[in-house]
Each structure stands twice: as C-alpha cells, then as structure tokens.
Short mmCIF file of C-alpha atoms in Angstrom, two decimals:
data_model
loop_
_atom_site.label_atom_id
_atom_site.label_comp_id
_atom_site.label_asym_id
_atom_site.label_seq_id
_atom_site.Cartn_x
_atom_site.Cartn_y
_atom_site.Cartn_z
CA MET A 1 27.06 45.40 -22.29
CA THR A 2 26.12 41.78 -21.60
CA LYS A 3 28.64 38.97 -21.54
CA ALA A 4 27.04 37.59 -24.70
CA ALA A 5 29.79 37.91 -27.28
CA GLN A 6 28.03 39.28 -30.34
CA LEU A 7 30.55 40.06 -33.07
CA ASP A 8 28.04 41.67 -35.41
CA ARG A 9 24.65 40.64 -36.71
CA ASP A 10 26.21 38.14 -39.07
CA ALA A 11 28.22 36.28 -36.44
CA VAL A 12 27.62 35.22 -32.84
CA ARG A 13 30.16 33.65 -30.51
CA ILE A 14 28.98 30.91 -28.15
CA GLY A 15 31.87 29.85 -25.98
CA ASP A 16 34.73 29.29 -28.40
CA LEU A 17 32.37 28.64 -31.32
CA VAL A 18 31.50 31.37 -33.83
CA ILE A 19 28.32 30.91 -35.88
CA GLY A 20 27.60 32.78 -39.09
CA ASP A 21 29.37 35.37 -41.27
CA GLY A 22 30.37 32.86 -43.93
CA LEU A 23 32.24 30.71 -41.40
CA PRO A 24 32.17 26.90 -41.44
CA VAL A 25 28.77 25.30 -40.91
CA VAL A 26 28.53 24.11 -37.30
CA VAL A 27 26.77 21.09 -35.83
CA VAL A 28 25.12 21.84 -32.50
CA GLY A 29 24.45 18.57 -30.75
CA GLY A 30 27.55 17.04 -32.33
CA GLN A 31 31.27 17.76 -32.29
CA ASP A 32 31.04 21.56 -32.31
CA ALA A 33 28.65 22.17 -29.41
CA ARG A 34 26.32 20.25 -27.14
CA TRP A 35 22.84 21.15 -25.99
CA LEU A 36 20.63 19.93 -23.22
CA ARG A 37 16.87 20.27 -22.86
CA LEU A 38 15.55 20.32 -19.31
CA ARG A 39 12.21 18.61 -18.80
CA GLY A 40 9.50 20.35 -16.78
CA ASP A 41 8.40 17.37 -14.71
CA GLY A 42 7.55 19.25 -11.55
CA GLY A 43 10.82 18.42 -9.87
CA PRO A 44 13.57 20.80 -8.74
CA PRO A 45 15.52 22.82 -11.31
CA GLY A 46 18.04 20.68 -13.17
CA ASP A 47 21.20 22.07 -11.55
CA GLY A 48 22.76 18.66 -11.10
CA THR A 49 21.91 17.59 -14.65
CA VAL A 50 23.41 20.72 -16.17
CA ALA A 51 26.46 20.64 -13.89
CA GLU A 52 27.11 17.03 -14.91
CA ALA A 53 26.82 17.94 -18.59
CA ARG A 54 29.21 20.87 -18.03
CA ALA A 55 31.75 18.63 -16.26
CA SER A 56 31.70 16.05 -19.06
CA TRP A 57 32.03 18.49 -21.98
CA ALA A 58 34.63 21.24 -22.30
CA GLY A 59 33.20 22.78 -25.46
CA PRO A 60 30.23 25.13 -25.88
CA LEU A 61 27.17 23.99 -23.92
CA LEU A 62 23.66 25.27 -24.66
CA VAL A 63 20.74 24.59 -22.34
CA GLU A 64 17.00 24.88 -22.95
CA PRO A 65 15.22 25.65 -19.67
CA ALA A 66 11.88 24.11 -18.81
CA SER A 67 10.80 26.94 -16.51
CA VAL A 68 11.95 30.29 -15.19
CA ALA A 69 13.28 28.42 -12.16
CA ASP A 70 15.94 26.86 -14.41
CA LEU A 71 17.42 30.20 -15.49
CA PRO A 72 19.90 30.58 -12.59
CA THR A 73 21.23 27.10 -13.40
CA VAL A 74 21.60 28.04 -17.06
CA ALA A 75 23.44 31.21 -16.08
CA ARG A 76 25.87 29.26 -13.86
CA HIS A 77 26.83 26.51 -16.25
CA ALA A 78 25.85 27.21 -19.87
CA ASP A 79 27.50 29.14 -22.69
CA GLY A 80 24.16 29.83 -24.35
CA VAL A 81 20.44 29.52 -23.72
CA VAL A 82 18.00 27.82 -26.11
CA VAL A 83 14.56 29.42 -26.13
CA GLY A 84 12.14 26.73 -27.26
CA ALA A 85 9.14 27.34 -29.49
CA ALA A 86 6.70 27.72 -26.58
CA TRP A 87 8.92 30.24 -24.78
CA ALA A 88 9.60 32.16 -27.98
CA CYS A 89 5.92 33.14 -28.15
CA ASP A 90 5.97 34.61 -24.63
CA PRO A 91 7.67 38.04 -24.53
CA GLY A 92 8.22 37.84 -20.78
CA LEU A 93 10.04 34.52 -21.02
CA VAL A 94 12.11 35.67 -23.98
CA ARG A 95 13.18 38.78 -22.11
CA ALA A 96 13.97 36.75 -18.98
CA ALA A 97 16.24 34.47 -21.01
CA ALA A 98 17.87 37.44 -22.75
CA ARG A 99 18.65 39.08 -19.40
CA LEU A 100 20.99 36.20 -18.55
CA GLY A 101 23.50 37.92 -20.82
CA LEU A 102 24.18 34.67 -22.69
CA PRO A 103 23.83 34.15 -26.44
CA VAL A 104 20.23 33.16 -27.23
CA VAL A 105 19.07 30.55 -29.74
CA LEU A 106 15.45 31.37 -30.66
CA GLN A 107 13.50 28.43 -32.03
CA ARG A 108 10.39 28.55 -34.19
CA GLY A 109 7.93 25.69 -34.02
CA VAL A 110 4.46 24.65 -32.90
CA VAL A 111 2.73 26.25 -29.95
CA GLY A 112 -0.76 25.16 -28.94
CA GLY A 113 -1.23 23.24 -32.16
CA ARG A 114 -0.38 26.28 -34.30
CA THR A 115 2.88 26.96 -36.10
CA ALA A 116 4.44 30.31 -35.23
CA THR A 117 4.64 32.73 -38.15
CA LEU A 118 7.76 34.45 -39.40
CA GLU A 119 6.54 37.75 -37.96
CA GLU A 120 5.97 36.20 -34.53
CA TRP A 121 9.44 34.69 -34.66
CA LEU A 122 11.01 38.02 -35.54
CA THR A 123 9.02 39.72 -32.79
CA ALA A 124 10.80 37.41 -30.36
CA VAL A 125 14.10 38.65 -31.81
CA ASP A 126 13.03 42.22 -31.03
CA ASP A 127 12.04 41.22 -27.48
CA CYS A 128 15.49 39.74 -26.96
CA ALA A 129 17.26 42.76 -28.42
CA ALA A 130 15.17 45.04 -26.20
CA GLU A 131 17.10 43.60 -23.24
CA ASP A 132 20.38 44.79 -24.80
CA ASN A 133 21.21 41.27 -25.94
CA GLU A 134 22.06 41.21 -29.63
CA ALA A 135 23.78 37.78 -29.58
CA ILE A 136 20.85 36.05 -31.24
CA VAL A 137 20.87 32.91 -33.38
CA LEU A 138 17.64 31.88 -35.08
CA CYS A 139 16.70 28.21 -35.25
CA GLU A 140 14.05 26.99 -37.67
CA SER A 141 12.59 23.89 -36.01
CA GLY A 142 9.72 23.34 -38.38
CA GLY A 143 6.08 22.61 -37.94
CA ARG A 144 6.12 20.01 -35.20
CA ALA A 145 6.14 20.27 -31.46
CA GLU A 146 9.17 18.15 -30.66
CA PRO A 147 12.59 18.95 -32.17
CA GLU A 148 13.20 15.19 -32.57
CA ASP A 149 10.42 15.24 -35.18
CA ALA A 150 11.43 18.52 -36.75
CA ALA A 151 10.75 19.27 -40.40
CA PRO A 152 12.34 22.68 -40.93
CA ASP A 153 10.88 25.11 -43.43
CA LEU A 154 14.06 25.96 -45.32
CA GLY A 155 12.47 28.73 -47.36
CA LEU A 156 11.28 30.46 -44.21
CA MET A 157 14.72 29.96 -42.68
CA ARG A 158 16.29 31.79 -45.62
CA ALA A 159 13.74 34.58 -45.31
CA ALA A 160 14.60 35.03 -41.64
CA ARG A 161 18.31 35.19 -42.49
CA GLU A 162 17.70 37.83 -45.14
CA ARG A 163 15.31 39.89 -42.99
CA THR A 164 17.48 40.00 -39.88
CA GLY A 165 21.07 39.48 -41.04
CA ARG A 166 21.45 37.07 -38.13
CA PRO A 167 22.86 33.53 -38.25
CA VAL A 168 20.38 30.69 -38.62
CA LEU A 169 20.32 27.05 -37.61
CA ALA A 170 18.20 24.31 -39.16
CA GLY A 171 16.68 22.06 -36.52
CA LEU A 172 17.00 18.49 -37.82
CA GLY A 173 15.71 16.75 -34.72
CA GLY A 174 16.62 13.08 -34.92
CA ASP A 175 16.52 12.91 -38.72
CA GLY A 176 19.54 13.86 -40.81
CA ALA A 177 17.75 13.49 -44.15
CA LEU A 178 17.46 17.25 -44.67
CA ALA A 179 21.02 18.09 -43.62
CA ASP A 180 22.33 18.50 -47.17
CA ALA A 181 19.34 20.59 -48.22
CA ALA A 182 19.64 22.80 -45.14
CA VAL A 183 23.29 23.57 -45.87
CA ALA A 184 22.46 24.27 -49.51
CA ALA A 185 19.63 26.59 -48.36
CA GLY A 186 22.08 28.70 -46.37
CA ALA A 187 21.98 27.36 -42.81
CA ASP A 188 24.90 28.57 -40.72
CA GLY A 189 24.53 25.50 -38.56
CA LEU A 190 22.57 22.31 -37.97
CA LEU A 191 20.85 21.58 -34.66
CA VAL A 192 20.61 17.85 -33.98
CA GLY A 193 18.22 16.76 -31.25
CA PRO A 194 19.54 15.39 -27.96
CA GLY A 195 19.74 11.63 -28.22
CA ALA A 196 19.64 11.68 -32.02
CA PRO A 197 20.77 8.40 -33.63
CA VAL A 198 24.33 8.07 -34.83
CA ARG A 199 23.22 8.14 -38.47
CA ALA A 200 21.58 11.56 -38.01
CA LEU A 201 24.74 13.00 -36.47
CA ALA A 202 26.84 11.46 -39.24
CA ALA A 203 24.59 13.00 -41.90
CA ALA A 204 24.83 16.42 -40.24
CA HIS A 205 28.61 16.31 -40.03
CA GLU A 206 28.90 15.05 -43.61
CA ALA A 207 26.74 17.93 -44.86
CA ALA A 208 28.68 20.47 -42.80
CA THR A 209 31.92 19.11 -44.27
CA VAL A 210 31.33 18.04 -47.86
CA VAL A 211 28.28 20.01 -49.01
CA ALA A 212 29.49 23.18 -47.34
CA ALA A 213 32.94 22.83 -48.92
CA ILE A 214 31.38 22.70 -52.37
CA LEU A 215 28.84 25.49 -51.88
CA ARG A 216 30.45 27.86 -49.34
CA PRO A 217 33.63 29.72 -50.37
CA GLU A 218 35.73 30.55 -47.31
CA VAL A 219 38.30 33.28 -46.69
CA PRO A 220 40.12 32.08 -43.54
CA GLU A 221 41.93 34.63 -41.40
CA THR A 222 44.31 32.27 -39.57
CA LEU A 223 46.61 29.38 -40.43
CA ASP A 224 44.52 26.88 -38.45
CA ALA A 225 41.32 28.12 -40.08
CA ALA A 226 42.89 27.84 -43.54
CA ARG A 227 44.02 24.30 -42.82
CA GLY A 228 40.54 23.43 -41.59
CA ALA A 229 39.05 24.82 -44.80
CA ILE A 230 41.48 22.78 -46.89
CA ASP A 231 40.59 19.67 -44.91
CA ARG A 232 36.92 20.20 -45.79
CA VAL A 233 37.70 20.75 -49.47
CA ASP A 234 39.89 17.62 -49.44
CA ALA A 235 37.02 15.65 -47.91
CA ALA A 236 34.76 16.82 -50.74
CA LEU A 237 37.44 16.00 -53.30
CA ALA A 238 37.88 12.50 -51.90
CA THR A 239 34.13 11.92 -52.04
CA LEU A 240 33.93 13.11 -55.65
CA LEU A 241 37.02 11.17 -56.72
CA GLU A 242 35.57 7.98 -55.26
CA ARG A 243 32.33 8.61 -57.13
CA ARG A 244 34.21 9.37 -60.35
CA ALA A 245 36.23 6.18 -60.05
CA GLY A 246 33.04 4.17 -59.68
CA LEU A 247 31.53 5.77 -62.77
CA ALA A 248 34.75 5.28 -64.74
CA GLY A 249 34.68 1.59 -63.80
CA ARG A 250 31.14 1.37 -65.10
CA ILE A 251 32.22 2.97 -68.38
CA GLN A 252 35.00 0.39 -68.79
CA ARG A 253 32.40 -2.37 -68.62
CA LEU A 254 30.23 -0.64 -71.23
CA LYS A 255 32.95 0.24 -73.77
CA PRO A 256 33.80 -2.17 -76.62
CA VAL A 257 37.48 -1.72 -75.77
CA GLY A 258 38.19 -0.90 -72.13
CA GLY A 259 41.23 -0.09 -70.05
CA PHE A 260 44.21 1.95 -71.19
CA ARG A 261 43.80 0.73 -74.80
CA GLY A 262 40.35 2.28 -74.98
CA ARG A 263 41.28 5.79 -73.86
CA ASP A 264 39.66 8.57 -75.85
CA MET A 265 42.24 11.36 -75.81
CA GLU A 266 40.03 13.80 -77.68
CA ARG A 267 37.28 13.40 -75.09
CA GLU A 268 39.85 13.92 -72.34
CA ARG A 269 41.00 17.17 -73.97
CA ARG A 270 37.40 18.38 -74.14
CA LEU A 271 36.94 17.43 -70.48
CA VAL A 272 39.96 19.51 -69.46
CA THR A 273 38.79 22.47 -71.55
CA ALA A 274 35.36 22.34 -69.90
CA MET A 275 36.92 22.13 -66.43
CA ALA A 276 39.18 25.09 -67.20
CA ARG A 277 36.09 27.25 -67.69
CA ARG A 278 35.10 26.43 -64.10
CA ALA A 279 38.64 26.79 -62.78
CA PRO A 280 40.18 29.64 -64.81
CA SER A 281 42.94 30.29 -62.27
CA LEU A 282 44.27 26.78 -62.92
CA GLY A 283 43.59 26.71 -66.63
CA ALA A 284 43.96 23.80 -69.00
CA GLY A 285 47.73 23.69 -68.55
CA LEU A 286 47.60 22.86 -64.86
CA LEU A 287 44.41 20.83 -65.03
CA ALA A 288 45.62 18.47 -67.78
CA PRO A 289 48.23 16.59 -65.66
CA ILE A 290 45.84 16.50 -62.69
CA MET A 291 43.08 14.92 -64.74
CA ASN A 292 45.52 12.57 -66.46
CA ALA A 293 46.49 11.26 -63.02
CA VAL A 294 42.83 10.96 -61.98
CA ILE A 295 41.91 9.09 -65.17
CA GLU A 296 44.86 6.75 -64.93
CA ALA A 297 44.09 5.99 -61.28
CA GLY A 298 40.53 5.13 -62.27
CA LEU A 299 41.73 2.87 -65.08
CA ARG A 300 44.16 1.06 -62.79
CA LEU A 301 41.43 0.57 -60.19
CA SER A 302 39.08 -0.75 -62.87
CA GLU A 303 41.67 -3.26 -64.08
CA GLU A 304 42.46 -4.40 -60.53
CA THR A 305 38.77 -4.83 -59.81
CA ARG A 306 38.22 -6.77 -63.00
CA ASP A 307 41.23 -9.01 -62.35
CA GLY A 308 39.98 -9.69 -58.85
CA GLU A 309 36.54 -10.62 -60.14
CA GLU A 310 38.03 -12.95 -62.75
CA ARG A 311 40.19 -14.73 -60.12
CA ARG A 312 37.09 -15.38 -58.06
#
C-alpha cells in the first residue's frame, strides 16, 4: 500500500487536509494548501525551490514537476503531486508520478492546441490507479494552456465527479469570477493559480465559506469540525443579514410612512409562515421572535442612517 492516504473514492487526504465526501470546500493555493509549479527551463531540478517552500509552509504542499528529474524532489518535500495537463496525456508520466506514493491531482486542459476529452482524462485516472495509487483528485482546468488563464468546464467537472466518485477541484487560475459557480456546481475544492491576485484568493475563500454554507449541508464528526461548520453558516448569515438590512432601508425610503410607524404586521406574519415552510424544525413559533429582532434591527439602522444623512 502506498503512503498516499486514500480514505475512499469520495475523500482523499493530502497532508492534514481531507478533500471530498461532503466535507468543507477547500482552497488549494490559499489558506488550506499551497502548490508550486516547477518551470522546465533547462536548469537543475528545483530541489532548493521546493525545500524553501516546504520550510516556509507547515500545511499541505503540492508540487507540479516540470520533468521526470523533479520527481525525487517532489517525493522528498511534497504532500501531493500535481500532474499538469501535458503530463496527464502521457501514460508513462502519469504512472511515474503515481509511483511516488503521494496523492495525485490530475489536471485536464490543453495539450498541443487541443483540449483533452473527458475520456482521455479518465484514462489518466486508470493509469494512476494501475500503479496501486487510488488517492486521486481530479482538477478541471478548462480549455486553456496556462492555469492562470483557466476557464473550467463546470458541466464536465460534474460529469467526472459522477463517473468516478472521486473528489474534484475547479481550477480558477488567477480569476476568482467563477468561484461561486464552481462551488454551486459541486466542486470539492478550488485551485487558485500560484501568484494569483489577492482578489482572486478572496473570491475563492468567500465562495468556499458563504456559498458552500448555503448549498452544502454538513454532518461534522468532531467538536472542532462542528464549530467550523457553524462559523461558515454564521458567515453566510451575516452576509444575508447585511443584504437584508440594505433592502429594508431601501423600502423605508419608498414607503409613504416609514420606520416603526409603518410596520406591516400582517406582511411580517406571512413572512414568518413562508420561512417556517423552509425551516420546519424551527417553525413559526421560534422564527417569529428571531425575525422580529431582525426587522427591528433593520428599522433602527434605517433611522440612524436617515438621521445621519439629515445632520449632514
């Protein structure tokens, strides 16, 4: 058995990070794990580069080799190996990477001006598994050659997840614009390109926190995991409450009579009844005081904002 810690097809452990199986969405290239791409510039294998990255980061480290000569370096320092799109189309290179015994991230992308097909991508999975390495994470990197310019095919990513039962990453490159859509499409993680701008990382982490909390029910097995799940739900709640307060303020400006005097109690009762259908375990009885507090907070904020505007 290799040292790649494969829990089952739905979850793969890379260092202390577990990807898949309904667990929190991870950001590789951000706070959850780092990755390093070695450049094939004709120089010596990047042992010093990888060793420096390992020394500066205690969490999971993934490395994409530029050549077979880099594989011993990857084996010495990395927690996982990233097989780029070009390597993924070469069975010999895929098998060489798999034989390291590390978890393997298999990318799909452009090779020789042609985008690899789903079948070719899954053939690479079989090549990896043939080396007795089942710790495989798929990464949909889209139809461009460089991950920084990635435009992932989210439908194909979902198809790969369904066909293989293996965790999938969406390669965002340096653009976080598709982070929300990737999480909604079922990505177990987001791969952000090395050197991606701060805004792309921020978008990835926001999607992994807020969008995932809304769309991905979790069943944590430990106290720390449960607290982490609650933190994500609270982040989503805070985002929605802020948005609701802004909309409520807009309503106060549009109503003939605003503020507390203009409250529509019948509408509020209908609101609670509608929410109770979405949250039957809470029911109208528990939701009513919660929503009363939310509405009153929005009204107070609206009045404070209006008073501040009038004083100016």
